[in-house]
CSV table of C-alpha atoms and ligand atoms in Angstrom, one decimal:
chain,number,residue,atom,x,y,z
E,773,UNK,CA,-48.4,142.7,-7.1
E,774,UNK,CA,-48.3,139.9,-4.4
E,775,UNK,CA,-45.1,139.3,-2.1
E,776,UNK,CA,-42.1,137.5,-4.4
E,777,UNK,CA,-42.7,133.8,-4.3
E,778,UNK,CA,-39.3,131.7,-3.7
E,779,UNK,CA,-38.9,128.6,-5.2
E,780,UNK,CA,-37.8,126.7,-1.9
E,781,UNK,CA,-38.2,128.5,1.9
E,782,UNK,CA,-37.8,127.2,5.1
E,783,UNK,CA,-40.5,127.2,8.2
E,784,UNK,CA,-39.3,128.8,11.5
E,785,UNK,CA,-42.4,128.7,14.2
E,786,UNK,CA,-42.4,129.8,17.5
E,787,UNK,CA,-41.2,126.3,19.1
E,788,UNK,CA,-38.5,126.4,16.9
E,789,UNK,CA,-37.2,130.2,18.5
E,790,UNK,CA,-37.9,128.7,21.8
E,791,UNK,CA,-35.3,125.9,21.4
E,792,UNK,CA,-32.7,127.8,20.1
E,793,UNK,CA,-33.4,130.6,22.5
E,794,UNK,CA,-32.5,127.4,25.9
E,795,UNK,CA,-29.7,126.9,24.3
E,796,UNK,CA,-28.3,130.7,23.8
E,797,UNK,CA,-28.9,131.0,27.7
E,798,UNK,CA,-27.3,127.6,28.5
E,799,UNK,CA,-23.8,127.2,29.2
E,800,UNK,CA,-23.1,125.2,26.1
E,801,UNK,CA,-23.0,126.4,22.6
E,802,UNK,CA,-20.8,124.2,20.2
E,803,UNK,CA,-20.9,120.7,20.1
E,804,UNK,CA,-23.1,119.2,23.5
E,805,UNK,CA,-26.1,117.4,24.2
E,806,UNK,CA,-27.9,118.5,21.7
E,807,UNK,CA,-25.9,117.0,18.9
E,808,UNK,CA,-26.2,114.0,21.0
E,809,UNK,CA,-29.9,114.3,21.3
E,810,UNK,CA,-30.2,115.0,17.6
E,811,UNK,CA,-27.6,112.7,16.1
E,812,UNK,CA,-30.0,109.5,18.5
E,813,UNK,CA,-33.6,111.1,17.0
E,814,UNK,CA,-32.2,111.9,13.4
E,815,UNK,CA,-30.8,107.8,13.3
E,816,UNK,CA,-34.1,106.9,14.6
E,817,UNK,CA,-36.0,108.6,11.8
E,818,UNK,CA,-33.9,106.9,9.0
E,819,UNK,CA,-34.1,103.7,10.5
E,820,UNK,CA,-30.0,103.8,11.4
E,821,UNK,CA,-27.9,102.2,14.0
E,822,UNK,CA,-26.0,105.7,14.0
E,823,UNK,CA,-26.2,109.5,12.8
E,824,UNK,CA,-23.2,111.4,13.2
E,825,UNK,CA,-23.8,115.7,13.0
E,826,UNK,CA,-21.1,117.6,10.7
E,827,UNK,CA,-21.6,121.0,9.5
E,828,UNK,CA,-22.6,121.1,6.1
E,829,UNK,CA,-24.0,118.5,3.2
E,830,UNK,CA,-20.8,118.9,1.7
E,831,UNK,CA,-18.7,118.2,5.4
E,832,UNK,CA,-21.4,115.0,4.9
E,833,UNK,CA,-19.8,113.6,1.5
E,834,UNK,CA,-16.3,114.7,2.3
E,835,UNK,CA,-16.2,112.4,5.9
E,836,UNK,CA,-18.0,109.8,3.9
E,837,UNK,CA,-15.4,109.7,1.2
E,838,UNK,CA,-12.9,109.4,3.6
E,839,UNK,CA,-14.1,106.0,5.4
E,840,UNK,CA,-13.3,104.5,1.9
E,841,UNK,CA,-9.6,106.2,2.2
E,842,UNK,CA,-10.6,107.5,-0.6
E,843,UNK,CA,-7.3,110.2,-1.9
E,844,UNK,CA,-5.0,110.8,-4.9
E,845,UNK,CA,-4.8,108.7,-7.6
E,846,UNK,CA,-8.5,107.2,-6.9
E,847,UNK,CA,-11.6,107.7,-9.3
E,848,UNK,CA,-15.0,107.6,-8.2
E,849,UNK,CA,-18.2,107.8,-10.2
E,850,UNK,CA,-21.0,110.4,-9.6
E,851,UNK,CA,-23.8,111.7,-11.8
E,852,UNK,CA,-23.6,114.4,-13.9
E,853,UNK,CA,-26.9,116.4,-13.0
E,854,UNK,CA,-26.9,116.8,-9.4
E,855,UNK,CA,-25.8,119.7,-7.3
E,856,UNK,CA,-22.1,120.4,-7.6
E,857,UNK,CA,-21.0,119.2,-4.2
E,858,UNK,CA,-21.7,115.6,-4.8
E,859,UNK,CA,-18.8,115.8,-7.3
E,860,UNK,CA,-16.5,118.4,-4.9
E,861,UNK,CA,-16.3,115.8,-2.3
E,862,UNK,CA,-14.6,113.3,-4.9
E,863,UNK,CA,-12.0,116.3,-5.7
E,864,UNK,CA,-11.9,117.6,-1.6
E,865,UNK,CA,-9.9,114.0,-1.1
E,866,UNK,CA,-7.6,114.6,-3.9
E,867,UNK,CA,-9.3,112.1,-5.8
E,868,UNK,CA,-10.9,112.7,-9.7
E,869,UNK,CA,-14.5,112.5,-10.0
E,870,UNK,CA,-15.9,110.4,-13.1
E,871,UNK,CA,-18.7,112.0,-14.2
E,872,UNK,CA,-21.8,109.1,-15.0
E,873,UNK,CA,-25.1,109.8,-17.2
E,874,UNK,CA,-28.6,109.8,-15.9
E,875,UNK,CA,-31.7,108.0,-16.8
E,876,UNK,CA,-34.2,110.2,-18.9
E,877,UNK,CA,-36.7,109.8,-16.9
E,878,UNK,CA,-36.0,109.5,-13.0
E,879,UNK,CA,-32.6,111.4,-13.6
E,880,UNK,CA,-31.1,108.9,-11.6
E,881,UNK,CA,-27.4,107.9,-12.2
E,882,UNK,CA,-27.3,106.0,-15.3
E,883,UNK,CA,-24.4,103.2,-14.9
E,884,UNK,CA,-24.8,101.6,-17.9
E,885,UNK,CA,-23.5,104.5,-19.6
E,886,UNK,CA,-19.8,104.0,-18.0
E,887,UNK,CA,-17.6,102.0,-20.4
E,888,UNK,CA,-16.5,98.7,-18.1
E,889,UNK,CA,-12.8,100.2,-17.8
E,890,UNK,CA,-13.6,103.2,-16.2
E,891,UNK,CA,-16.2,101.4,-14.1
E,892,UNK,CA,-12.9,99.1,-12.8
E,893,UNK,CA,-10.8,101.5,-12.4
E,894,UNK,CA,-13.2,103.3,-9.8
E,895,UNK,CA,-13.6,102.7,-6.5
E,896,UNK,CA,-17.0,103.8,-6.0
E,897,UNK,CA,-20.3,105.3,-6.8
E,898,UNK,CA,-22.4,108.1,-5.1
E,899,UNK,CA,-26.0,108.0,-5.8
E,900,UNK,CA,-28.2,110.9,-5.9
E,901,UNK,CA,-31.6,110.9,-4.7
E,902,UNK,CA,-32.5,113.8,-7.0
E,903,UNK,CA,-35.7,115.8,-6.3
E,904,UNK,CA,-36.4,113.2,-3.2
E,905,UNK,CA,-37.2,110.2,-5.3
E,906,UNK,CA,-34.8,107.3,-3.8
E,907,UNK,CA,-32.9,105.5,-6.4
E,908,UNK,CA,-32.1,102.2,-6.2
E,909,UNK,CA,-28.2,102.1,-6.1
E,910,UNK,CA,-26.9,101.4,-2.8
E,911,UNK,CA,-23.6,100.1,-2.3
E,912,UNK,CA,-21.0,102.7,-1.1
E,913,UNK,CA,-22.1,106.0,-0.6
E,914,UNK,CA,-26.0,107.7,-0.9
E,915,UNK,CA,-26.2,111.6,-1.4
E,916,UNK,CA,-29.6,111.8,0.2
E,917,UNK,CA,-29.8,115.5,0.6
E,918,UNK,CA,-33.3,115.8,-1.4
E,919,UNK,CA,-34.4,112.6,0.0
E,920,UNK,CA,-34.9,112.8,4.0
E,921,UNK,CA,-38.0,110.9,4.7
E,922,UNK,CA,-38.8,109.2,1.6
E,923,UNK,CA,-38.6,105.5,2.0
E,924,UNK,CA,-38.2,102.0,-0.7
E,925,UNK,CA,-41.0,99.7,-0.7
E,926,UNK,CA,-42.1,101.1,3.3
E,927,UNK,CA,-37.9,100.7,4.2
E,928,UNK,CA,-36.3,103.9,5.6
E,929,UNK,CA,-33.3,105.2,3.7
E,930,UNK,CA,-30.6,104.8,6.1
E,931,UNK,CA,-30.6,101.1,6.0
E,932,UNK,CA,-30.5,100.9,2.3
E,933,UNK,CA,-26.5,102.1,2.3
E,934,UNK,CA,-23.5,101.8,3.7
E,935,UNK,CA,-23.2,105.7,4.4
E,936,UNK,CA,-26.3,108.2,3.4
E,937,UNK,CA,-25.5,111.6,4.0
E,938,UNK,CA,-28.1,114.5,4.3
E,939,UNK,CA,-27.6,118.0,4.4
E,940,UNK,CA,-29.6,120.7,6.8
E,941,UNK,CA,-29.4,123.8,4.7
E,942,UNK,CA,-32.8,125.7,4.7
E,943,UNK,CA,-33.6,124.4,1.3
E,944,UNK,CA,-33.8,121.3,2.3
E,945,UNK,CA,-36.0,119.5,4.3
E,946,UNK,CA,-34.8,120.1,7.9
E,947,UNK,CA,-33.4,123.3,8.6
E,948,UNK,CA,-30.3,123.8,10.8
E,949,UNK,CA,-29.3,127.2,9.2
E,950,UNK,CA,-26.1,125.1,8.2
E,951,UNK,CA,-25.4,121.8,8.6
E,952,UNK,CA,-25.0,118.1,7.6
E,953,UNK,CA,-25.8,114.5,9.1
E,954,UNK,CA,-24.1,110.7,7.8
E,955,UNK,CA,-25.9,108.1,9.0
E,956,UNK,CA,-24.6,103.8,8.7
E,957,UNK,CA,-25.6,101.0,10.8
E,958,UNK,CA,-21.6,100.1,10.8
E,959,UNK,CA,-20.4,101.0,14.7
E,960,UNK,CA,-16.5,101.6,13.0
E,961,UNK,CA,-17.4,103.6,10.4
E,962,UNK,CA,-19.7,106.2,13.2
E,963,UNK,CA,-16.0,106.5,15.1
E,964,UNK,CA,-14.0,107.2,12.5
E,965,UNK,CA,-16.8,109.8,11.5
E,966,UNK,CA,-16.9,111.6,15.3
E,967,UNK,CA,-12.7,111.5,15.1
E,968,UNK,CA,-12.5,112.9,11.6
E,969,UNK,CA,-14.9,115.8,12.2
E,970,UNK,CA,-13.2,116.8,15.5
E,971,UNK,CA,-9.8,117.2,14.3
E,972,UNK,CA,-9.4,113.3,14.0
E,973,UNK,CA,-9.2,113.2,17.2
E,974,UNK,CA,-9.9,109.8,19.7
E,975,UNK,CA,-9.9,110.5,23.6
E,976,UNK,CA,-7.7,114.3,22.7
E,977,UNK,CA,-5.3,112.2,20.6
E,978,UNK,CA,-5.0,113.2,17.2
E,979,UNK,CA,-4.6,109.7,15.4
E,980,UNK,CA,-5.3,110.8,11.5
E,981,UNK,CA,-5.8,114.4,10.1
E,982,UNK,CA,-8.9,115.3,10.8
E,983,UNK,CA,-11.1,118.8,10.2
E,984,UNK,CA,-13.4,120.8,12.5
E,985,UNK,CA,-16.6,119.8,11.1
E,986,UNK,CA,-18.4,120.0,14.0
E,987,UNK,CA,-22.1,121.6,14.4
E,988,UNK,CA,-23.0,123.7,17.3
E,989,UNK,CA,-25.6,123.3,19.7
E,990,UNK,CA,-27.7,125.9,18.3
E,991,UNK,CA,-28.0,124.5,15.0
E,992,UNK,CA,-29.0,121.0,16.4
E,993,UNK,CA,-31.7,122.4,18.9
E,994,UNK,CA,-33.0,124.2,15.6
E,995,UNK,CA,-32.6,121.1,14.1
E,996,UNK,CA,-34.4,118.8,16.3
E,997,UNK,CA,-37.6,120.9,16.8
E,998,UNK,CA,-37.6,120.7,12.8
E,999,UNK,CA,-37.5,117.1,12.6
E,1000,UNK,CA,-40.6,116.8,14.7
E,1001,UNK,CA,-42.1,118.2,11.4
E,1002,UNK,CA,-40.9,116.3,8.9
E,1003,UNK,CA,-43.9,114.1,8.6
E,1004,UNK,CA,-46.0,117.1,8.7
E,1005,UNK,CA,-44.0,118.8,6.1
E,1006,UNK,CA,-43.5,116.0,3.7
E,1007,UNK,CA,-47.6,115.1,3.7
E,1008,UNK,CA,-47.7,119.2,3.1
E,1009,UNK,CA,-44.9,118.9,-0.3
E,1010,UNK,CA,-46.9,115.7,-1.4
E,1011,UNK,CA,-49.7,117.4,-2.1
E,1012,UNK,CA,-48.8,120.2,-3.8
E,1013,UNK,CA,-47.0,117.9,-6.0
E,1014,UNK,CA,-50.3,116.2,-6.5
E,1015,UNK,CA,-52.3,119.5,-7.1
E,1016,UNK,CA,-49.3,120.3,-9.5
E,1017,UNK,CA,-49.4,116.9,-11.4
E,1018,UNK,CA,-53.4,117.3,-12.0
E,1019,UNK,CA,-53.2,120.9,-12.7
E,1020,UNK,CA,-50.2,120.3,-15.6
E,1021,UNK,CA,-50.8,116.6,-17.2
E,1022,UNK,CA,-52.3,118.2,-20.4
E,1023,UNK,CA,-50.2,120.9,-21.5
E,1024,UNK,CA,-48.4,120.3,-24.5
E,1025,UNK,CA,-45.1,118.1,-24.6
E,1026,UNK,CA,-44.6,118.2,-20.3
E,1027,UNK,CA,-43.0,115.9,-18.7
E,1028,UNK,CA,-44.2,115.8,-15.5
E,1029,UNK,CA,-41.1,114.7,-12.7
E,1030,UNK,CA,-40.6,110.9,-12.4
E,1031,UNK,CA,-42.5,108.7,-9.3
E,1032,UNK,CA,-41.8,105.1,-9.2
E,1033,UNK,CA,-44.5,102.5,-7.5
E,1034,UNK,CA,-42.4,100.8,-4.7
E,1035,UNK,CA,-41.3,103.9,-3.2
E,1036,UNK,CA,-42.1,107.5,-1.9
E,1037,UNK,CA,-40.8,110.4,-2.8
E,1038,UNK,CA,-40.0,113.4,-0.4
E,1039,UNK,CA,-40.6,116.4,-2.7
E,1040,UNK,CA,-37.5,118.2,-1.9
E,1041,UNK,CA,-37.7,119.5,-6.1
E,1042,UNK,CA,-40.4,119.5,-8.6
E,1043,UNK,CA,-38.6,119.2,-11.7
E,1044,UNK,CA,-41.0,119.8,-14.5
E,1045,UNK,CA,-39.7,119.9,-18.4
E,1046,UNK,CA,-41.6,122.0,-20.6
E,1047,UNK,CA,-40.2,122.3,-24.5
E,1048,UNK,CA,-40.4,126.1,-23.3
E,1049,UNK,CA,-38.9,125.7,-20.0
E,1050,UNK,CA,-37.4,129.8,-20.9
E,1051,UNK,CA,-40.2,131.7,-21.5
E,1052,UNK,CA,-42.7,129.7,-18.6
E,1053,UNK,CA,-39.8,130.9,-16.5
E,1054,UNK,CA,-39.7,134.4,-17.6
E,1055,UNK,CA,-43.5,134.5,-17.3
E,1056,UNK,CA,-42.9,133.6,-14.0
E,1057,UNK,CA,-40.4,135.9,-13.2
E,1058,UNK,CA,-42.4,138.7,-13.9
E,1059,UNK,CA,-45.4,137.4,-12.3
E,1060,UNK,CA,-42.9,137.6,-8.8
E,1061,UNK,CA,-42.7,133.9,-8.7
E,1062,UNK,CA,-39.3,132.1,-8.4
E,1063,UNK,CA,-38.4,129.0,-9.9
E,1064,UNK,CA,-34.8,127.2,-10.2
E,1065,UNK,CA,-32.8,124.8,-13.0
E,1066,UNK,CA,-31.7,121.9,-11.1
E,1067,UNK,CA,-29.2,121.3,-12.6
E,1068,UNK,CA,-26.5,122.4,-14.9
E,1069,UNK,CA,-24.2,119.1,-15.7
E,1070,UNK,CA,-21.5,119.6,-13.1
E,1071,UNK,CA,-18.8,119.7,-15.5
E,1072,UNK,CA,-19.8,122.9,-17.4
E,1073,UNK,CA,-18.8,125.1,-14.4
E,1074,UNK,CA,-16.1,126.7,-15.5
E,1075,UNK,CA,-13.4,124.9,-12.6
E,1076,UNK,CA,-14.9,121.7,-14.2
E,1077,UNK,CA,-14.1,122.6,-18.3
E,1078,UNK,CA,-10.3,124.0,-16.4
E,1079,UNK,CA,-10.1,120.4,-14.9
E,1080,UNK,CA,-10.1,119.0,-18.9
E,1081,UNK,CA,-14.0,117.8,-18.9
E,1082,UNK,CA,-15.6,118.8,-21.8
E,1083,UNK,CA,-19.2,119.2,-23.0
E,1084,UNK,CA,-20.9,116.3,-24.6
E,1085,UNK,CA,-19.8,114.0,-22.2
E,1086,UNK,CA,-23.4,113.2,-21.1
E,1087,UNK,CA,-26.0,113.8,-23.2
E,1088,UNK,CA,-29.2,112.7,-21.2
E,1089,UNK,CA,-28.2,115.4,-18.4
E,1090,UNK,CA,-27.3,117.8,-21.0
E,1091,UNK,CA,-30.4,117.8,-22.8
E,1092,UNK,CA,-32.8,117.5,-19.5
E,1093,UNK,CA,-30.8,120.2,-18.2
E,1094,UNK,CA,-32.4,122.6,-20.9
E,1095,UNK,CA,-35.8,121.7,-20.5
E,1096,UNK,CA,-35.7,121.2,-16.4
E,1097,UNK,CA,-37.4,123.9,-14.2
E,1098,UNK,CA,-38.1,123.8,-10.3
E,1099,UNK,CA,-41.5,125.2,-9.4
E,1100,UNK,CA,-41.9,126.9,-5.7
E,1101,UNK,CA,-42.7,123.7,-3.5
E,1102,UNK,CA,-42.4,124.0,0.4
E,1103,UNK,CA,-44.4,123.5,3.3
E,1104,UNK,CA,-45.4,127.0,4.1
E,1105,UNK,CA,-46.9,127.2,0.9
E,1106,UNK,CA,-51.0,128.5,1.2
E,1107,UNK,CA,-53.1,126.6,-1.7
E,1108,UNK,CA,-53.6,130.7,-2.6
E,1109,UNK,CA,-49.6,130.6,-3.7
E,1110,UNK,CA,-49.9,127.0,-5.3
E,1111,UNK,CA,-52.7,128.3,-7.1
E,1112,UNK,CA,-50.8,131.7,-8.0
E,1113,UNK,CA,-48.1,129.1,-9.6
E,1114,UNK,CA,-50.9,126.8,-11.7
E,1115,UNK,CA,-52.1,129.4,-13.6
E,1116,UNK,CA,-48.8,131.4,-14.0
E,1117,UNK,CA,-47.4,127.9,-15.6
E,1118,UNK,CA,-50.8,127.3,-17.9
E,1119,UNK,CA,-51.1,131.1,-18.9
E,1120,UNK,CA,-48.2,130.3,-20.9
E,1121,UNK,CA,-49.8,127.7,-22.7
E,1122,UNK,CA,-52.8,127.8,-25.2
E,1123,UNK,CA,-56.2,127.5,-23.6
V,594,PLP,C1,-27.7,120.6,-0.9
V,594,PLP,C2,-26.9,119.5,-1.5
V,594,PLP,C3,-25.6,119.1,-1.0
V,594,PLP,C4,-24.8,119.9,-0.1
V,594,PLP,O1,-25.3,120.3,1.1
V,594,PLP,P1,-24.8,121.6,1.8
V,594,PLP,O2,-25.4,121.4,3.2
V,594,PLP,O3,-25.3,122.8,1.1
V,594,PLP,O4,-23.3,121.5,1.9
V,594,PLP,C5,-25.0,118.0,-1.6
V,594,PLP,N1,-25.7,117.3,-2.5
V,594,PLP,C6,-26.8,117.6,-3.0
V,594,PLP,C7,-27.5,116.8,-4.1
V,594,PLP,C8,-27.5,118.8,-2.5
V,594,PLP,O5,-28.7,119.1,-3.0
């Protein structure tokens, strides 16, 4: 049987050693020049007056919340299909997330489904880019960790929002083993960002409680000689998601994942619905291919139900959720392996 085919893998080339090995023999190791050096090319890349480096996706949200003084007694509204930090973030400040439907179709957070009390009562709404399509809410706070790259009618993400915030993990699209990145054009917000994730400190005084969020040279060295891939890696995800949208339009009762005209989509998911989304992913599984459900609804993790949300709450994600499956799409992928996944998927189908 060929080698076990993963759902999502990073890329580490020889470049990529080379950088991280400088940095290993240089006298610097946590935060340094690199972080500088990254944080300036990262802004550039999303169109942003400022990036500022923390050290996870999650650090990303939490620092984000935090420029709202966002904290107990405060509500704010997040999607219920999307990965379970978005709503983690709201609960890391104290605060109590209010779980919001999602379109059928693009997944996207679905605002119309909040009743207008709750929608007053909260003080803000994170949107999720799922899979790497951008949706259209801006506003307060973007959780573009699937979304690095992808841009609205030819505009760059980062100057769609007040605060986008990426993540780094290898999943995604830039790899810095760990790591996170928020990016605003606002120059207060991208000082209160470098105080809070340094101890919330401002020239060694501590002036609010801060955290160590900071990420290490290493990681941003990684990270920079990634991001001179992106373009090259996104063009590489786009067209396996072509090949994949050709290969699967006529099986029975798919629903291939959502694209929208006015923007591009940086394939960080492909989030296909089959009627038999178990058994194509069993198939798959003994055929030694990987595949994912993005997502349960956040609230059916068991700390949610404990928290007093209950199932039902949103029945768009609910249903999507059983019907979703992620099929292997990164930029190592050989046309062999994308090939290897087309006729795993259609062998479970009638010819
Ligand atoms: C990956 C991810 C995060 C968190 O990123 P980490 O770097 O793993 O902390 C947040 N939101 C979404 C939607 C994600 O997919």
């Amino acid at each position: 049987m060929p080698a076990f085919l993963p759902y999502a893998r990073h890329t580490v080339t020889p470049e990529d050693e080379a950088a991280v090995l400088e940095i290993l023999r240089s006298d610097n190791l946590t935060q340094g020049p690199q972080v500088e050096a990254f944080e300036r090319e990262f802004a550039e890349k999303v169109g942003a007056k400022y990036a500022v480096a923390v050290s996870s996706g999650t650090a990303a949200l939490h620092v984000a919340l935090t420029m709202y003084g966002v904290g107990p007694g405060d509500e704010v509204i997040v999607p219920a299909l999307t990965f379970a930090a978005t709503a983690n973030a709201v609960l890391m400040c104290g605060a109590r997330p209010l779980f919001a439907d999602v379109y059928e179709d693009t997944l996207f957070i679905d605002l119309d489904s909040v009743d207008v009390k709750t929608w007053k009562r909260a003080c803000g709404v994170i949107n999720v880019d799922y899979a790497g399509l951008p949706s259209g809410g801006t506003g307060f706070i973007r959780d573009a960790a699937h979304s690095l790259g992808a841009t609205i009618r030819g505009r760059p993400l980062g100057q769609l929002s007040a605060l986008t915030c990426y993540s780094l993990h290898p999943a995604k699209h830039v790899a810095a083993g760990e790591g996170g990145m928020v990016t605003t054009d606002i120059a207060d917000f991208a000082d209160r960002l470098r105080a809070f994730r340094d101890h919330g400190r401002v020239d060694g005084w501590m002036e609010v409680l801060g955290y160590n969020y900071r990420l290490s040279d290493i990681a941003c060295a990684l990270g920079r000689s990634q991001l001179r891939r992106l373009d090259a890696n996104l063009a590489r995800r786009r067209e396996i998601a072509a090949a994949y949208n050709e290969a699967f339009r006529d099986l029975p009762y798919v629903q291939l994942p959502a694209e929208l005209p006015d923007r591009t989509h940086a394939w960080h998911l492909y989030p296909i619905r089959f009627y038999n989304r178990d058994e194509v992913r069993q198939r798959l599984r003994t055929l030694g291919i990987g595949t994912q459900v993005h997502y349960p609804p956040v609230y059916w993790h068991p700390y949610y139900r404990k928290l007093g949300y209950e199932r039902g709450l949103c029945p768009v994600a609910e249903a999507a959720y059983e019907r979703l499956l992620s099929l292997p799409i990164w930029p190592g992928m050989t046309d062999g392996d994308v090939e290897r996944v087309i006729d795993g998927v259609r062998g479970c189908f009638p010819a």
